[in-house]
Amino acid sequence: MPKTLPNDPKPMEWLASDWSQGYVASYKPFTFVDGEGVRCSIYVSGCKFACPGCYNKVAQNFHYGSPYTQELEDRIISDLGQSYVQGLTLLGGEPFLNTAVCLQLCRRVRAEFGHTKDIWSWTGYKWDELLQDSPDKLALLGLLDILVDGRFLEAQKDLTLQFRGSSNQRIIDVPASLAAGTVKIWPRLVR
Ligand code: SF4
């Protein structure tokens, strides 16, 4: 039986309702690196995976940054309204341990833009772990187009990969995977 590591959660072990403070580390409009096309990226605060070599260690703290506000949400929606913006990206920290913020924002994006804007999210959870976890995590998954899953593993670090830091991580087509009942990789994956 493999040993359960501290950053290997059991199903439902970490709940956003226990951990999230509703804080945001950063908001970056009009970026080119957090997914396909021009994007607006929100970095929510707090992550429990504690991956060695984490790209955003300060945002592991659930109190880092400032509270999510209606004003910030309105600004994100306004920025997303630009015709050249392809979509929203959720990063962290851990979006799935900040589901109250991410669900509110993603539901508003769908209400305002339908599927004319796409939603990407990064997560330290693996796909199968999310499927076994809490209803809020499943609800957020159901609002996504693309999920980049899995911990950052230094031993598998590869800076040549598209949108990923280590080769264990996958760029997953969420609607296709949910419909098929198995992971379907993003069809436009280059490397
Ligand atoms: S899952 Fe991401 S944000 Fe969390 S510790 Fe690992 S690399 Fe950092």
PDB file of C-alpha atoms and ligand atoms in Angstrom:
ATOM      1  CA  MET A   1       0.000   0.000   0.000  1.00  0.00           C
ATOM      2  CA  PRO A   2       1.636   3.323  -1.032  1.00  0.00           C
ATOM      3  CA  LYS A   3       2.230   5.779   1.785  1.00  0.00           C
ATOM      4  CA  THR A   4      -0.126   8.762   1.745  1.00  0.00           C
ATOM      5  CA  LEU A   5       1.999  11.894   1.484  1.00  0.00           C
ATOM      6  CA  PRO A   6       1.025  15.106   3.311  1.00  0.00           C
ATOM      7  CA  ASN A   7       0.219  16.686  -0.029  1.00  0.00           C
ATOM      8  CA  ASP A   8      -1.821  13.680  -1.186  1.00  0.00           C
ATOM      9  CA  PRO A   9      -5.320  14.450   0.140  1.00  0.00           C
ATOM     10  CA  LYS A  10      -7.966  11.830   0.744  1.00  0.00           C
ATOM     11  CA  PRO A  11     -11.360  12.525  -0.900  1.00  0.00           C
ATOM     12  CA  MET A  12     -13.136  15.437   0.840  1.00  0.00           C
ATOM     13  CA  GLU A  13     -10.175  15.957   3.191  1.00  0.00           C
ATOM     14  CA  TRP A  14      -9.634  19.575   2.192  1.00  0.00           C
ATOM     15  CA  LEU A  15     -12.766  21.680   1.852  1.00  0.00           C
ATOM     16  CA  ALA A  16     -12.883  25.227   0.582  1.00  0.00           C
ATOM     17  CA  SER A  17     -15.431  26.002   3.293  1.00  0.00           C
ATOM     18  CA  ASP A  18     -12.761  25.194   5.899  1.00  0.00           C
ATOM     19  CA  TRP A  19      -9.794  26.860   4.232  1.00  0.00           C
ATOM     20  CA  SER A  20     -10.701  29.669   1.856  1.00  0.00           C
ATOM     21  CA  GLN A  21     -10.555  33.232   3.118  1.00  0.00           C
ATOM     22  CA  GLY A  22     -11.881  34.578  -0.187  1.00  0.00           C
ATOM     23  CA  TYR A  23      -8.563  36.287  -0.934  1.00  0.00           C
ATOM     24  CA  VAL A  24      -7.015  37.056  -4.302  1.00  0.00           C
ATOM     25  CA  ALA A  25      -3.253  37.192  -4.787  1.00  0.00           C
ATOM     26  CA  SER A  26      -3.346  38.931  -8.133  1.00  0.00           C
ATOM     27  CA  TYR A  27      -5.419  39.807 -11.182  1.00  0.00           C
ATOM     28  CA  LYS A  28      -3.722  40.096 -14.576  1.00  0.00           C
ATOM     29  CA  PRO A  29      -5.800  41.300 -17.525  1.00  0.00           C
ATOM     30  CA  PHE A  30      -4.770  40.700 -21.137  1.00  0.00           C
ATOM     31  CA  THR A  31      -2.089  38.044 -20.621  1.00  0.00           C
ATOM     32  CA  PHE A  32      -0.750  35.661 -23.268  1.00  0.00           C
ATOM     33  CA  VAL A  33       0.738  32.871 -21.149  1.00  0.00           C
ATOM     34  CA  ASP A  34      -2.124  31.427 -19.062  1.00  0.00           C
ATOM     35  CA  GLY A  35      -3.808  29.413 -21.792  1.00  0.00           C
ATOM     36  CA  GLU A  36      -4.824  29.921 -25.399  1.00  0.00           C
ATOM     37  CA  GLY A  37      -5.210  33.443 -26.778  1.00  0.00           C
ATOM     38  CA  VAL A  38      -5.477  36.688 -24.842  1.00  0.00           C
ATOM     39  CA  ARG A  39      -6.800  36.011 -21.358  1.00  0.00           C
ATOM     40  CA  CYS A  40      -7.771  37.611 -18.054  1.00  0.00           C
ATOM     41  CA  SER A  41      -6.176  35.700 -15.172  1.00  0.00           C
ATOM     42  CA  ILE A  42      -7.190  35.653 -11.531  1.00  0.00           C
ATOM     43  CA  TYR A  43      -4.824  34.137  -8.961  1.00  0.00           C
ATOM     44  CA  VAL A  44      -6.783  33.075  -5.862  1.00  0.00           C
ATOM     45  CA  SER A  45      -4.944  32.737  -2.544  1.00  0.00           C
ATOM     46  CA  GLY A  46      -4.292  29.545  -0.650  1.00  0.00           C
ATOM     47  CA  CYS A  47      -3.072  26.082  -1.575  1.00  0.00           C
ATOM     48  CA  LYS A  48      -2.307  23.052   0.574  1.00  0.00           C
ATOM     49  CA  PHE A  49      -0.317  20.953  -1.871  1.00  0.00           C
ATOM     50  CA  ALA A  50       3.000  22.614  -0.946  1.00  0.00           C
ATOM     51  CA  CYS A  51       4.769  21.333  -4.065  1.00  0.00           C
ATOM     52  CA  PRO A  52       8.557  21.798  -3.785  1.00  0.00           C
ATOM     53  CA  GLY A  53       9.497  24.365  -6.439  1.00  0.00           C
ATOM     54  CA  CYS A  54       5.991  25.892  -6.534  1.00  0.00           C
ATOM     55  CA  TYR A  55       5.895  28.751  -9.075  1.00  0.00           C
ATOM     56  CA  ASN A  56       3.845  30.978  -6.739  1.00  0.00           C
ATOM     57  CA  LYS A  57       4.802  30.076  -3.169  1.00  0.00           C
ATOM     58  CA  VAL A  58       3.490  33.300  -1.608  1.00  0.00           C
ATOM     59  CA  ALA A  59       0.005  32.428  -2.859  1.00  0.00           C
ATOM     60  CA  GLN A  60       0.006  29.184  -0.832  1.00  0.00           C
ATOM     61  CA  ASN A  61      -1.041  31.419   2.087  1.00  0.00           C
ATOM     62  CA  PHE A  62      -4.839  31.714   2.296  1.00  0.00           C
ATOM     63  CA  HIS A  63      -4.492  35.267   3.663  1.00  0.00           C
ATOM     64  CA  TYR A  64      -2.136  36.522   0.958  1.00  0.00           C
ATOM     65  CA  GLY A  65      -3.275  39.484  -1.132  1.00  0.00           C
ATOM     66  CA  SER A  66      -6.655  41.132  -0.675  1.00  0.00           C
ATOM     67  CA  PRO A  67     -10.298  40.076  -0.456  1.00  0.00           C
ATOM     68  CA  TYR A  68     -12.259  39.335  -3.626  1.00  0.00           C
ATOM     69  CA  THR A  69     -14.694  42.199  -4.168  1.00  0.00           C
ATOM     70  CA  GLN A  70     -17.662  43.010  -6.363  1.00  0.00           C
ATOM     71  CA  GLU A  71     -15.559  45.839  -7.799  1.00  0.00           C
ATOM     72  CA  LEU A  72     -12.867  43.380  -8.934  1.00  0.00           C
ATOM     73  CA  GLU A  73     -15.504  41.065 -10.397  1.00  0.00           C
ATOM     74  CA  ASP A  74     -17.054  43.932 -12.364  1.00  0.00           C
ATOM     75  CA  ARG A  75     -13.626  44.892 -13.691  1.00  0.00           C
ATOM     76  CA  ILE A  76     -12.916  41.315 -14.793  1.00  0.00           C
ATOM     77  CA  ILE A  77     -16.272  41.117 -16.569  1.00  0.00           C
ATOM     78  CA  SER A  78     -15.597  44.443 -18.279  1.00  0.00           C
ATOM     79  CA  ASP A  79     -12.115  43.307 -19.386  1.00  0.00           C
ATOM     80  CA  LEU A  80     -13.503  40.005 -20.670  1.00  0.00           C
ATOM     81  CA  GLY A  81     -15.955  41.972 -22.765  1.00  0.00           C
ATOM     82  CA  GLN A  82     -13.134  43.155 -25.049  1.00  0.00           C
ATOM     83  CA  SER A  83     -13.542  41.396 -28.386  1.00  0.00           C
ATOM     84  CA  TYR A  84      -9.896  40.242 -28.497  1.00  0.00           C
ATOM     85  CA  VAL A  85     -10.077  38.456 -25.132  1.00  0.00           C
ATOM     86  CA  GLN A  86     -10.624  34.701 -25.530  1.00  0.00           C
ATOM     87  CA  GLY A  87     -11.445  33.926 -21.915  1.00  0.00           C
ATOM     88  CA  LEU A  88     -10.886  33.714 -18.188  1.00  0.00           C
ATOM     89  CA  THR A  89      -8.157  31.727 -16.422  1.00  0.00           C
ATOM     90  CA  LEU A  90      -8.248  30.599 -12.780  1.00  0.00           C
ATOM     91  CA  LEU A  91      -4.904  30.039 -11.083  1.00  0.00           C
ATOM     92  CA  GLY A  92      -3.503  30.172  -7.578  1.00  0.00           C
ATOM     93  CA  GLY A  93      -3.037  29.152  -5.073  1.00  0.00           C
ATOM     94  CA  GLU A  94      -5.659  26.506  -5.590  1.00  0.00           C
ATOM     95  CA  PRO A  95      -8.919  27.439  -7.377  1.00  0.00           C
ATOM     96  CA  PHE A  96     -10.639  24.298  -6.028  1.00  0.00           C
ATOM     97  CA  LEU A  97      -9.955  25.406  -2.438  1.00  0.00           C
ATOM     98  CA  ASN A  98     -11.457  28.797  -3.262  1.00  0.00           C
ATOM     99  CA  THR A  99     -14.661  27.621  -4.846  1.00  0.00           C
ATOM    100  CA  ALA A 100     -16.918  30.344  -3.449  1.00  0.00           C
ATOM    101  CA  VAL A 101     -14.935  32.995  -5.337  1.00  0.00           C
ATOM    102  CA  CYS A 102     -14.421  30.918  -8.459  1.00  0.00           C
ATOM    103  CA  LEU A 103     -18.016  29.687  -8.691  1.00  0.00           C
ATOM    104  CA  GLN A 104     -19.396  33.200  -8.329  1.00  0.00           C
ATOM    105  CA  LEU A 105     -17.066  34.535 -11.010  1.00  0.00           C
ATOM    106  CA  CYS A 106     -17.516  31.636 -13.451  1.00  0.00           C
ATOM    107  CA  ARG A 107     -21.311  31.691 -13.102  1.00  0.00           C
ATOM    108  CA  ARG A 108     -21.284  35.398 -13.886  1.00  0.00           C
ATOM    109  CA  VAL A 109     -19.060  34.792 -16.923  1.00  0.00           C
ATOM    110  CA  ARG A 110     -21.501  32.177 -18.226  1.00  0.00           C
ATOM    111  CA  ALA A 111     -24.471  34.459 -17.485  1.00  0.00           C
ATOM    112  CA  GLU A 112     -22.905  37.422 -19.307  1.00  0.00           C
ATOM    113  CA  PHE A 113     -21.079  35.678 -22.145  1.00  0.00           C
ATOM    114  CA  GLY A 114     -22.467  32.146 -22.420  1.00  0.00           C
ATOM    115  CA  HIS A 115     -19.788  30.068 -24.133  1.00  0.00           C
ATOM    116  CA  THR A 116     -18.427  32.898 -26.281  1.00  0.00           C
ATOM    117  CA  LYS A 117     -15.612  33.176 -23.706  1.00  0.00           C
ATOM    118  CA  ASP A 118     -13.833  30.054 -22.485  1.00  0.00           C
ATOM    119  CA  ILE A 119     -12.720  29.247 -18.934  1.00  0.00           C
ATOM    120  CA  TRP A 120      -9.423  27.538 -18.118  1.00  0.00           C
ATOM    121  CA  SER A 121      -8.272  26.497 -14.655  1.00  0.00           C
ATOM    122  CA  TRP A 122      -5.067  25.146 -13.202  1.00  0.00           C
ATOM    123  CA  THR A 123      -5.251  22.817 -10.195  1.00  0.00           C
ATOM    124  CA  GLY A 124      -2.956  20.719  -8.029  1.00  0.00           C
ATOM    125  CA  TYR A 125      -5.679  18.057  -7.865  1.00  0.00           C
ATOM    126  CA  LYS A 126      -5.638  15.193 -10.311  1.00  0.00           C
ATOM    127  CA  TRP A 127      -8.756  14.690 -12.420  1.00  0.00           C
ATOM    128  CA  ASP A 128      -9.798  11.500 -10.592  1.00  0.00           C
ATOM    129  CA  GLU A 129      -9.313  13.163  -7.208  1.00  0.00           C
ATOM    130  CA  LEU A 130     -11.666  15.992  -8.147  1.00  0.00           C
ATOM    131  CA  LEU A 131     -14.334  13.526  -9.303  1.00  0.00           C
ATOM    132  CA  GLN A 132     -14.318  11.946  -5.817  1.00  0.00           C
ATOM    133  CA  ASP A 133     -14.370  15.220  -3.914  1.00  0.00           C
ATOM    134  CA  SER A 134     -16.947  17.720  -2.679  1.00  0.00           C
ATOM    135  CA  PRO A 135     -19.994  19.045  -4.587  1.00  0.00           C
ATOM    136  CA  ASP A 136     -18.533  22.556  -4.871  1.00  0.00           C
ATOM    137  CA  LYS A 137     -15.448  21.166  -6.601  1.00  0.00           C
ATOM    138  CA  LEU A 138     -17.618  19.219  -9.043  1.00  0.00           C
ATOM    139  CA  ALA A 139     -19.738  22.296  -9.676  1.00  0.00           C
ATOM    140  CA  LEU A 140     -16.654  24.332 -10.554  1.00  0.00           C
ATOM    141  CA  LEU A 141     -15.346  21.559 -12.793  1.00  0.00           C
ATOM    142  CA  GLY A 142     -18.664  21.614 -14.632  1.00  0.00           C
ATOM    143  CA  LEU A 143     -18.201  25.277 -15.524  1.00  0.00           C
ATOM    144  CA  LEU A 144     -14.759  24.818 -17.096  1.00  0.00           C
ATOM    145  CA  ASP A 145     -13.645  24.255 -20.653  1.00  0.00           C
ATOM    146  CA  ILE A 146     -10.053  23.306 -19.878  1.00  0.00           C
ATOM    147  CA  LEU A 147      -8.387  21.942 -16.722  1.00  0.00           C
ATOM    148  CA  VAL A 148      -4.614  21.666 -16.310  1.00  0.00           C
ATOM    149  CA  ASP A 149      -4.370  19.049 -13.576  1.00  0.00           C
ATOM    150  CA  GLY A 150      -1.859  17.653 -11.089  1.00  0.00           C
ATOM    151  CA  ARG A 151       0.863  18.731  -8.677  1.00  0.00           C
ATOM    152  CA  PHE A 152       4.013  20.371  -9.922  1.00  0.00           C
ATOM    153  CA  LEU A 153       6.701  17.658  -9.676  1.00  0.00           C
ATOM    154  CA  GLU A 154      10.267  18.940  -9.798  1.00  0.00           C
ATOM    155  CA  ALA A 155      11.568  15.533 -10.917  1.00  0.00           C
ATOM    156  CA  GLN A 156       9.369  15.839 -14.026  1.00  0.00           C
ATOM    157  CA  LYS A 157       9.954  19.547 -14.629  1.00  0.00           C
ATOM    158  CA  ASP A 158      10.096  20.424 -18.336  1.00  0.00           C
ATOM    159  CA  LEU A 159      10.055  24.062 -19.399  1.00  0.00           C
ATOM    160  CA  THR A 160       9.413  23.149 -23.036  1.00  0.00           C
ATOM    161  CA  LEU A 161       5.893  21.896 -22.292  1.00  0.00           C
ATOM    162  CA  GLN A 162       2.928  23.914 -23.450  1.00  0.00           C
ATOM    163  CA  PHE A 163       1.157  25.584 -20.475  1.00  0.00           C
ATOM    164  CA  ARG A 164       2.596  23.089 -17.940  1.00  0.00           C
ATOM    165  CA  GLY A 165       5.563  22.949 -15.598  1.00  0.00           C
ATOM    166  CA  SER A 166       5.988  19.170 -15.270  1.00  0.00           C
ATOM    167  CA  SER A 167       5.182  16.290 -17.561  1.00  0.00           C
ATOM    168  CA  ASN A 168       2.711  14.597 -15.171  1.00  0.00           C
ATOM    169  CA  GLN A 169       0.305  17.511 -15.691  1.00  0.00           C
ATOM    170  CA  ARG A 170      -2.334  17.247 -18.392  1.00  0.00           C
ATOM    171  CA  ILE A 171      -4.349  19.762 -20.419  1.00  0.00           C
ATOM    172  CA  ILE A 172      -7.813  18.258 -20.213  1.00  0.00           C
ATOM    173  CA  ASP A 173     -10.852  19.011 -22.365  1.00  0.00           C
ATOM    174  CA  VAL A 174     -13.411  19.115 -19.529  1.00  0.00           C
ATOM    175  CA  PRO A 175     -16.770  18.836 -21.379  1.00  0.00           C
ATOM    176  CA  ALA A 176     -15.439  16.021 -23.594  1.00  0.00           C
ATOM    177  CA  SER A 177     -13.999  14.188 -20.576  1.00  0.00           C
ATOM    178  CA  LEU A 178     -17.175  14.473 -18.525  1.00  0.00           C
ATOM    179  CA  ALA A 179     -19.243  13.260 -21.488  1.00  0.00           C
ATOM    180  CA  ALA A 180     -16.898  10.318 -22.185  1.00  0.00           C
ATOM    181  CA  GLY A 181     -16.362   9.360 -18.548  1.00  0.00           C
ATOM    182  CA  THR A 182     -12.603   9.348 -19.119  1.00  0.00           C
ATOM    183  CA  VAL A 183      -9.863  11.952 -19.535  1.00  0.00           C
ATOM    184  CA  LYS A 184      -9.760  13.515 -23.004  1.00  0.00           C
ATOM    185  CA  ILE A 185      -6.713  15.640 -23.722  1.00  0.00           C
ATOM    186  CA  TRP A 186      -7.140  19.093 -25.269  1.00  0.00           C
ATOM    187  CA  PRO A 187      -7.126  18.455 -29.038  1.00  0.00           C
ATOM    188  CA  ARG A 188      -4.912  21.473 -29.793  1.00  0.00           C
ATOM    189  CA  LEU A 189      -2.078  20.200 -27.591  1.00  0.00           C
ATOM    190  CA  VAL A 190       1.257  20.744 -29.315  1.00  0.00           C
ATOM    191  CA  ARG A 191       3.636  19.423 -26.669  1.00  0.00           C
TER     192      ARG A 191
HETATM  193  S1  SF4 B   1      -0.536  22.986  -6.612  1.00  0.00           S
HETATM  194 FE1  SF4 B   1       0.314  24.772  -7.691  1.00  0.00          FE
HETATM  195  S2  SF4 B   1       0.015  26.527  -6.310  1.00  0.00           S
HETATM  196 FE2  SF4 B   1      -0.251  24.635  -5.094  1.00  0.00          FE
HETATM  197  S3  SF4 B   1       1.780  24.254  -4.198  1.00  0.00           S
HETATM  198 FE3  SF4 B   1       1.655  23.061  -6.105  1.00  0.00          FE
HETATM  199  S4  SF4 B   1       2.544  24.405  -7.692  1.00  0.00           S
HETATM  200 FE4  SF4 B   1       2.073  25.698  -5.905  1.00  0.00          FE
END
